[in-house]
C-alpha positions as a Python dict, from the first residue, in 0.01 Angstrom:
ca = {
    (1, 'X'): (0, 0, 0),
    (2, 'X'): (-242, 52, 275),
    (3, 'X'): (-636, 52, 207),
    (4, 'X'): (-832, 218, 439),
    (5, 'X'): (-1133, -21, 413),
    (6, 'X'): (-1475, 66, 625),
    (7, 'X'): (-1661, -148, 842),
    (8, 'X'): (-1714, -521, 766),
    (9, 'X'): (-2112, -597, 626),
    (10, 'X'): (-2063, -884, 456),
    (11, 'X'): (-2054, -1209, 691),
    (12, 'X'): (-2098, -1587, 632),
    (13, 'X'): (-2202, -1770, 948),
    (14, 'X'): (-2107, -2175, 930),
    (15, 'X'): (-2454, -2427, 954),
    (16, 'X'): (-2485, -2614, 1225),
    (17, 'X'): (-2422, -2896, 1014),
    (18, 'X'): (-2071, -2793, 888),
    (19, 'X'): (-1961, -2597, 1210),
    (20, 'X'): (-1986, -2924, 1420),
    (21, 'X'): (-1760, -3124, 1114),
    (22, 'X'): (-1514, -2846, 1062),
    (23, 'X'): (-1501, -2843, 1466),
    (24, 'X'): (-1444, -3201, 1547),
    (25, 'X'): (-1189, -3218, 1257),
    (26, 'X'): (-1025, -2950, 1323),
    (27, 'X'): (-1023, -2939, 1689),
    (28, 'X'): (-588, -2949, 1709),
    (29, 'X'): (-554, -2664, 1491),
    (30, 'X'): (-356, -2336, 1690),
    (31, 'X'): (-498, -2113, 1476),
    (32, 'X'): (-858, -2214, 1473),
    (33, 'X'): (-852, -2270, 1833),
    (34, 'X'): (-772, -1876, 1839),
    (35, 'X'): (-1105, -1645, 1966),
    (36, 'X'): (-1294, -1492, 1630),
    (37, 'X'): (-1138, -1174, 1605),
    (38, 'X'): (-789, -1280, 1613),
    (39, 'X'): (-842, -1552, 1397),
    (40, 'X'): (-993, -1242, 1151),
    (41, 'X'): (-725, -987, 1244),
    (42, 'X'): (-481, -1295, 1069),
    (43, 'X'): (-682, -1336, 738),
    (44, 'X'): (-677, -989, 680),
    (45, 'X'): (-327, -959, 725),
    (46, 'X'): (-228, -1258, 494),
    (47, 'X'): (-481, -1192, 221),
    (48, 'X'): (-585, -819, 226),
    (49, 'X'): (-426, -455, 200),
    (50, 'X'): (-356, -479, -153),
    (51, 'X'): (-409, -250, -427),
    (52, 'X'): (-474, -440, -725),
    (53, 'X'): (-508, -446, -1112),
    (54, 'X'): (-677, -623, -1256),
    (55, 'X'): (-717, -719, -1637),
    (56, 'X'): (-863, -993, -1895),
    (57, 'X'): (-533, -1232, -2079),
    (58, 'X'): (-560, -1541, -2311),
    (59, 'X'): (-537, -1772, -2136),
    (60, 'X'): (-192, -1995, -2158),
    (61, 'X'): (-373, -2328, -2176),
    (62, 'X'): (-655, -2232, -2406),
    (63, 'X'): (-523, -1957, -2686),
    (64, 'X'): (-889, -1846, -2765),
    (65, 'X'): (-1048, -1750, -2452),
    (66, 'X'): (-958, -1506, -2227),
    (67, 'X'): (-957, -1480, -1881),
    (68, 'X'): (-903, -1215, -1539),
    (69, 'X'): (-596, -1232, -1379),
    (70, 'X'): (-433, -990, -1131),
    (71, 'X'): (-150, -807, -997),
    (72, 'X'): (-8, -630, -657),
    (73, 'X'): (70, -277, -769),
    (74, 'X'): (403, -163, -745),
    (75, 'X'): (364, 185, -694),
    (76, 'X'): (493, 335, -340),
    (77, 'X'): (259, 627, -391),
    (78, 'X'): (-98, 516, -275),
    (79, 'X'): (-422, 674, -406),
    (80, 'X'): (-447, 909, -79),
    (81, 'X'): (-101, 1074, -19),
    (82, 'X'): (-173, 1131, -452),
    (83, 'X'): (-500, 1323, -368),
    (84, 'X'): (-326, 1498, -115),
    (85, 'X'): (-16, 1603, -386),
    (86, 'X'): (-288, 1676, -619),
    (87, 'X'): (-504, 1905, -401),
    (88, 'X'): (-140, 2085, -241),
    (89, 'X'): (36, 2161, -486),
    (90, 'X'): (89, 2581, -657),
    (91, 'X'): (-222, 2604, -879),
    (92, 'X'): (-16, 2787, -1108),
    (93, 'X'): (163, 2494, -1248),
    (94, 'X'): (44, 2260, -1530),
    (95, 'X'): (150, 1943, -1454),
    (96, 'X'): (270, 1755, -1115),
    (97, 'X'): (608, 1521, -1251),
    (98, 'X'): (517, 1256, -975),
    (99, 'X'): (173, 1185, -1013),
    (100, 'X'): (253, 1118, -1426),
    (101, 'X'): (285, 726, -1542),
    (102, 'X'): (221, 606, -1149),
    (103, 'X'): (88, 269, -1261),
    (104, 'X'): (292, 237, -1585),
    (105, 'X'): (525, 24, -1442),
    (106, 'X'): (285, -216, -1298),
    (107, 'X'): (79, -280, -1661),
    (108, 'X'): (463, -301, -1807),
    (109, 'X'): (565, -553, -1544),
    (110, 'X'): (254, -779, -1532),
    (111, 'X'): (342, -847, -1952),
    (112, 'X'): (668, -990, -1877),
    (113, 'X'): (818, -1183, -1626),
    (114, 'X'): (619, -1299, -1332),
    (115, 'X'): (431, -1010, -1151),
    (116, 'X'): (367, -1032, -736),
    (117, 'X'): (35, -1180, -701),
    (118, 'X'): (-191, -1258, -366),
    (119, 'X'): (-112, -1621, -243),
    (120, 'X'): (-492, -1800, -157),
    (121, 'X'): (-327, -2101, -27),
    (122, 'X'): (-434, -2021, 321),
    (123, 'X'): (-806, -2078, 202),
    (124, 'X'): (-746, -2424, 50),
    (125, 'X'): (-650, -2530, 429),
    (126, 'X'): (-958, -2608, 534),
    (127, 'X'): (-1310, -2566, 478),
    (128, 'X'): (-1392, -2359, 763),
    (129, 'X'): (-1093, -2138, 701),
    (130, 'X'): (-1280, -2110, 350),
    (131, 'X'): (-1635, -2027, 509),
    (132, 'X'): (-1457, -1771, 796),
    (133, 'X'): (-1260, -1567, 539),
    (134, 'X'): (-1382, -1640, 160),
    (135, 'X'): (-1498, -1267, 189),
    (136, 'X'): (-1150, -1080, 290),
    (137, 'X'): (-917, -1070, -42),
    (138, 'X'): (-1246, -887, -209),
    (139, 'X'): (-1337, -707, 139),
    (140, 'X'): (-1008, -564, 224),
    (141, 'X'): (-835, -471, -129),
    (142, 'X'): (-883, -266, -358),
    (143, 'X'): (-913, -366, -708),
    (144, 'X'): (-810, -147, -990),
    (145, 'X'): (-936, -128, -1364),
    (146, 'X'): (-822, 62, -1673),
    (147, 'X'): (-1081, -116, -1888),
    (148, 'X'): (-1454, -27, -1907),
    (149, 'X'): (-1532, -293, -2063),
    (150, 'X'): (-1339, -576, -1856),
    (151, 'X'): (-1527, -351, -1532),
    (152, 'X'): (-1843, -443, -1683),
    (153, 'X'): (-1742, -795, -1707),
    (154, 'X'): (-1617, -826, -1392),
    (155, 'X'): (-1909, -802, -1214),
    (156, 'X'): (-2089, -957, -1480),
    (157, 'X'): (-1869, -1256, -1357),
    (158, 'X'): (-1898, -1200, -1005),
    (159, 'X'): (-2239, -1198, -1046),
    (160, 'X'): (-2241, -1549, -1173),
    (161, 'X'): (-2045, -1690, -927),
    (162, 'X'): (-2219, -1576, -652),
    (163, 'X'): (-2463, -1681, -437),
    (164, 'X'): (-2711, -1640, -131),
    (165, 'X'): (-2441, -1728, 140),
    (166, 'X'): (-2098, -1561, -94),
    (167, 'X'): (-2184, -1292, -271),
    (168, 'X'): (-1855, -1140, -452),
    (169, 'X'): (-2001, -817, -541),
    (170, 'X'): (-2097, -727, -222),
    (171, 'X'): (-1781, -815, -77),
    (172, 'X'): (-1612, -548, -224),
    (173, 'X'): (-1548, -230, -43),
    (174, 'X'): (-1287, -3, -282),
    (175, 'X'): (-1269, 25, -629),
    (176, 'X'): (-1032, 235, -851),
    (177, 'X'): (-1049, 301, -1225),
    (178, 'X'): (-796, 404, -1480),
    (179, 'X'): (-921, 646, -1764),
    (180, 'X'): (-806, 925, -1977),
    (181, 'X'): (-995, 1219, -2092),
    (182, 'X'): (-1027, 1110, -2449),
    (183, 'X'): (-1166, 784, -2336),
    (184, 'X'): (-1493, 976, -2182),
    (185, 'X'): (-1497, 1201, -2494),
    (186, 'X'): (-1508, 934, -2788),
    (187, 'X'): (-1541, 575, -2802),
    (188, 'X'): (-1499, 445, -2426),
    (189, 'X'): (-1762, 694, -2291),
    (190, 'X'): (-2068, 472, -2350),
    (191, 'X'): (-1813, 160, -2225),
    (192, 'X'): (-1741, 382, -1873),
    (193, 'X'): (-2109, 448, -1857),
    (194, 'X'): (-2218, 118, -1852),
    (195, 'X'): (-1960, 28, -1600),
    (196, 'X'): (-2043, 241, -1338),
    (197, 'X'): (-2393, 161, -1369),
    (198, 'X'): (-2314, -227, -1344),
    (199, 'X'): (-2107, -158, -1018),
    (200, 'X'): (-2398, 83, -923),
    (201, 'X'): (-2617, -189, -949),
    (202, 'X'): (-2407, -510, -821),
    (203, 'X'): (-2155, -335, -597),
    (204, 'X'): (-2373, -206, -340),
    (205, 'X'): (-2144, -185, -43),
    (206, 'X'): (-1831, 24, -181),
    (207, 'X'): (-1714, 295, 50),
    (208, 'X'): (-1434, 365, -139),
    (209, 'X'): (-1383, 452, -476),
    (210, 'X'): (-1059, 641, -679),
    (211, 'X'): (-1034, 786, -1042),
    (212, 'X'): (-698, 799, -1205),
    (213, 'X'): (-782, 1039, -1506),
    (214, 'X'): (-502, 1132, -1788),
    (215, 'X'): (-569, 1435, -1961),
    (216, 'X'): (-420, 1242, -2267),
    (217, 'X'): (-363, 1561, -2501),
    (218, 'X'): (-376, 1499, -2875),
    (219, 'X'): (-554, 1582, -3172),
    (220, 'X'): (-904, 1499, -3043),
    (221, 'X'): (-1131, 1697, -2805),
    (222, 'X'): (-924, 1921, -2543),
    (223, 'X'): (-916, 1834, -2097),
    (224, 'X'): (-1262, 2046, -2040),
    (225, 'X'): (-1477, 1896, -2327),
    (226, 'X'): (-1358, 1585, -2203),
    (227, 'X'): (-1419, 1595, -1820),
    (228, 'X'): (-1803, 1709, -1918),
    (229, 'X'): (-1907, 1351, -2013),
    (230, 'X'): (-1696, 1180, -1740),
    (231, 'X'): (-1890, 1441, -1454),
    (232, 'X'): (-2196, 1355, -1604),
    (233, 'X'): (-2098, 964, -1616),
    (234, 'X'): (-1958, 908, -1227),
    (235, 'X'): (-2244, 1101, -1127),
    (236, 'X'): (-2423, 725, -1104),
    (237, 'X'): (-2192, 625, -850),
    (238, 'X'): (-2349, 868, -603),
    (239, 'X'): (-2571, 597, -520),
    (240, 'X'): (-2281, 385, -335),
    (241, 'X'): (-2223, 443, 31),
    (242, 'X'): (-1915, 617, -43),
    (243, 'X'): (-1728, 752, 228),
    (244, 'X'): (-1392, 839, 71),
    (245, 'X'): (-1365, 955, -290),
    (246, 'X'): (-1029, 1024, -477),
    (247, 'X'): (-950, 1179, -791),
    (248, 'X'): (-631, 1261, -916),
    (249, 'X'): (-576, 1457, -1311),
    (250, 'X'): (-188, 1374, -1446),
    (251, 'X'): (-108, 1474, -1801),
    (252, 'X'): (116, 1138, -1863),
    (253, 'X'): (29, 1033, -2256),
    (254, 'X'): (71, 1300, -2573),
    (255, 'X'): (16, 1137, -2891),
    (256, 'X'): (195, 1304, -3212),
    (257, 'X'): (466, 1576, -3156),
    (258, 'X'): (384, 1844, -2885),
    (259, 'X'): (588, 2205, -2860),
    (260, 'X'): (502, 2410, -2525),
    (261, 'X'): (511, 2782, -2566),
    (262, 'X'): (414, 3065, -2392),
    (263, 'X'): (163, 2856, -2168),
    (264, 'X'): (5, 2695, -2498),
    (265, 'X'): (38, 2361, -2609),
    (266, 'X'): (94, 2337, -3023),
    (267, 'X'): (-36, 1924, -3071),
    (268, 'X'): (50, 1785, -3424),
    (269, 'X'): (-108, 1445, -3528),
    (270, 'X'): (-294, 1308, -3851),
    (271, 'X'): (-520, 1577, -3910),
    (272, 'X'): (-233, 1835, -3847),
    (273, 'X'): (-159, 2091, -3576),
    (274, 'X'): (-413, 2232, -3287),
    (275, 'X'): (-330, 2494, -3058),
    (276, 'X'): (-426, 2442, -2718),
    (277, 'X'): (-384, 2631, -2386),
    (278, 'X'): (-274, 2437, -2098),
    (279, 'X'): (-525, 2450, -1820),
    (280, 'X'): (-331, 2516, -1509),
    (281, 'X'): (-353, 2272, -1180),
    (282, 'X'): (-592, 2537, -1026),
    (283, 'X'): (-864, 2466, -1333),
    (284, 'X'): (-817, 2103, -1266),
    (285, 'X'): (-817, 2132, -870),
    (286, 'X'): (-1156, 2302, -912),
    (287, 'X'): (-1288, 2055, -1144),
    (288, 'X'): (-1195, 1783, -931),
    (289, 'X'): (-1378, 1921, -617),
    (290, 'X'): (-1646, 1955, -785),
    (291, 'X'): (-1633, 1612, -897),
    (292, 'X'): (-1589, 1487, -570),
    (293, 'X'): (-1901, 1651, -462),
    (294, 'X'): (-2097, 1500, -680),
    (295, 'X'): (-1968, 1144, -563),
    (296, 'X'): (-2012, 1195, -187),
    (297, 'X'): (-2335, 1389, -226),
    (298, 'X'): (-2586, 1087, -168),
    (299, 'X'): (-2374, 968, 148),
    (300, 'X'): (-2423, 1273, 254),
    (301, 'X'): (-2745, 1318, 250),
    (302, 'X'): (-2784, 962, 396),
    (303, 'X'): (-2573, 1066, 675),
    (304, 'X'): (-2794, 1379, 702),
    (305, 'X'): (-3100, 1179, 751),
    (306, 'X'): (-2938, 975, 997),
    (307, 'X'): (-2897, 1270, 1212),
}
């Protein structure tokens, strides 16, 4: 999957000190005898253009404390030719088959078996290898979460880790979250708020970001109550440097048992049936511009003030 990542901002720059070490040891390496840009042009193809999930397991050696681990997605259908199904297809429809369950089979794999995974090897070699390209697997992915919570922690953890010379956070260039509608409505909505405002807050430098939202019918609060909260909540991210925003609505989970009719949707579940209608892919095409516009509008008023 390709990520279209913008310009470069975070560097690291050896000390004099280490630069003359890593030199003189290193002086019969091919690669590191290679001019800058090259030698970049190399780490970015071995550890970057990834899109990535990421999530918090127990961990195998100790069964009470969990830690992140991550996965390649599998997917074939990256976030931008989905936008561009999304925002193409007849507006009289309800639903768009291919755009339904597109990361299922990633969360299903990464459970069982042994799920494709970046390979860091490269930046054990050496320790100016380290110092040149520590930056790129958070620079030039883009790193997925269906979690508000394990967000939140993530840069909670990043945070930690970092320092005046690596700083994680600002590394990071595209971010994509996973949510459903009656996440924003009930419990998760405080948990996605605080999220965005930690990567508001950390994750200064993302140009990219991508929202995967499932209208997840059921018994609770219907698509357009939903979205409300979730406008209101992403309108925090407005304060990145975004230059590409995507945001895609499928209609993949239905809890209890569902009958379509007539262009109504008839939901039973604990609390018995609700009658719904189906908003159409035009309703949710106009939603998501204006979400979008409400992402993008601080870049481009930056860019404005440029001119």
């Amino acid at each position: 999957m390709q990520l279209r990542s913008g310009p470069k901002v975070v560097q690291t720059t050896l000390d004099p000190q280490t630069a003359a070490s890593s030199s003189a040891s290193n002086s019969s390496s091919l690669l590191l005898m290679l001019p800058q840009e090259l030698k970049t042009h190399i780490y970015e193809l071995v550890l970057g253009g990834h899109f990535i999930h990421i999530s918090k397991r127990t961990s195998l050696h100790d069964g009470s404390r969990k830690k992140f681990s991550h996965f390649i997605c599998y997917t074939s259908l990256s976030e931008a030719d989905a936008q561009e199904l999304f925002d193409s297809s007849d507006g009289l429809n309800t639903r768009i088959k291919e755009l339904e369950g597109r990361h299922q089979r990633c969360h299903a794999t990464s459970g069982s078996g042994n799920p494709l995974r970046l390979d860091f090897s490269l930046l054990h070699c050496c320790r100016q290898i380290r110092d040149e390209a520590w930056s790129v697997p958070y620079s030039k992915n883009t790193f997925s979460f269906h979690n508000a919570r394990q967000l939140y922690d993530f840069v909670q953890q990043l945070s930690f880790h970092s320092s005046s010379r690596t700083d994680f956070n600002l590394a990071i260039r595209s971010l994509h979250v996973e949510m459903t509608g009656e996440d924003c409505y009930l419990h998760q909505k405080s948990g996605w708020c605080a999220a965005f405002d930690a990567v508001a807050e950390r994750m200064q430098c993302i140009q990219q970001i991508g929202i995967s939202l499932d209208e997840h019918f059921s018994w609770g609060a219907p698509w357009w109550a939903a979205c409300q909260p979730l406008l209101a909540g992403i309108a925090v991210l407005s304060r990145l440097p975004l230059k590409v925003a995507t945001l895609v609505i499928s209609s993949k989970k239905t809890l209890g048992t569902t009958y379509l009719y007539n262009g109504m949707l008839w939901t039973g579940g604990r609390t018995g049936f609700r009658f719904d209608k189906i908003p159409t892919l035009a309703e949710k095409q106009e939603w998501v511009a204006r979400a979008k516009e409400t992402l993008l509008r601080q870049s481009d008023c930056d860019q404005g003030a440029a001119l």
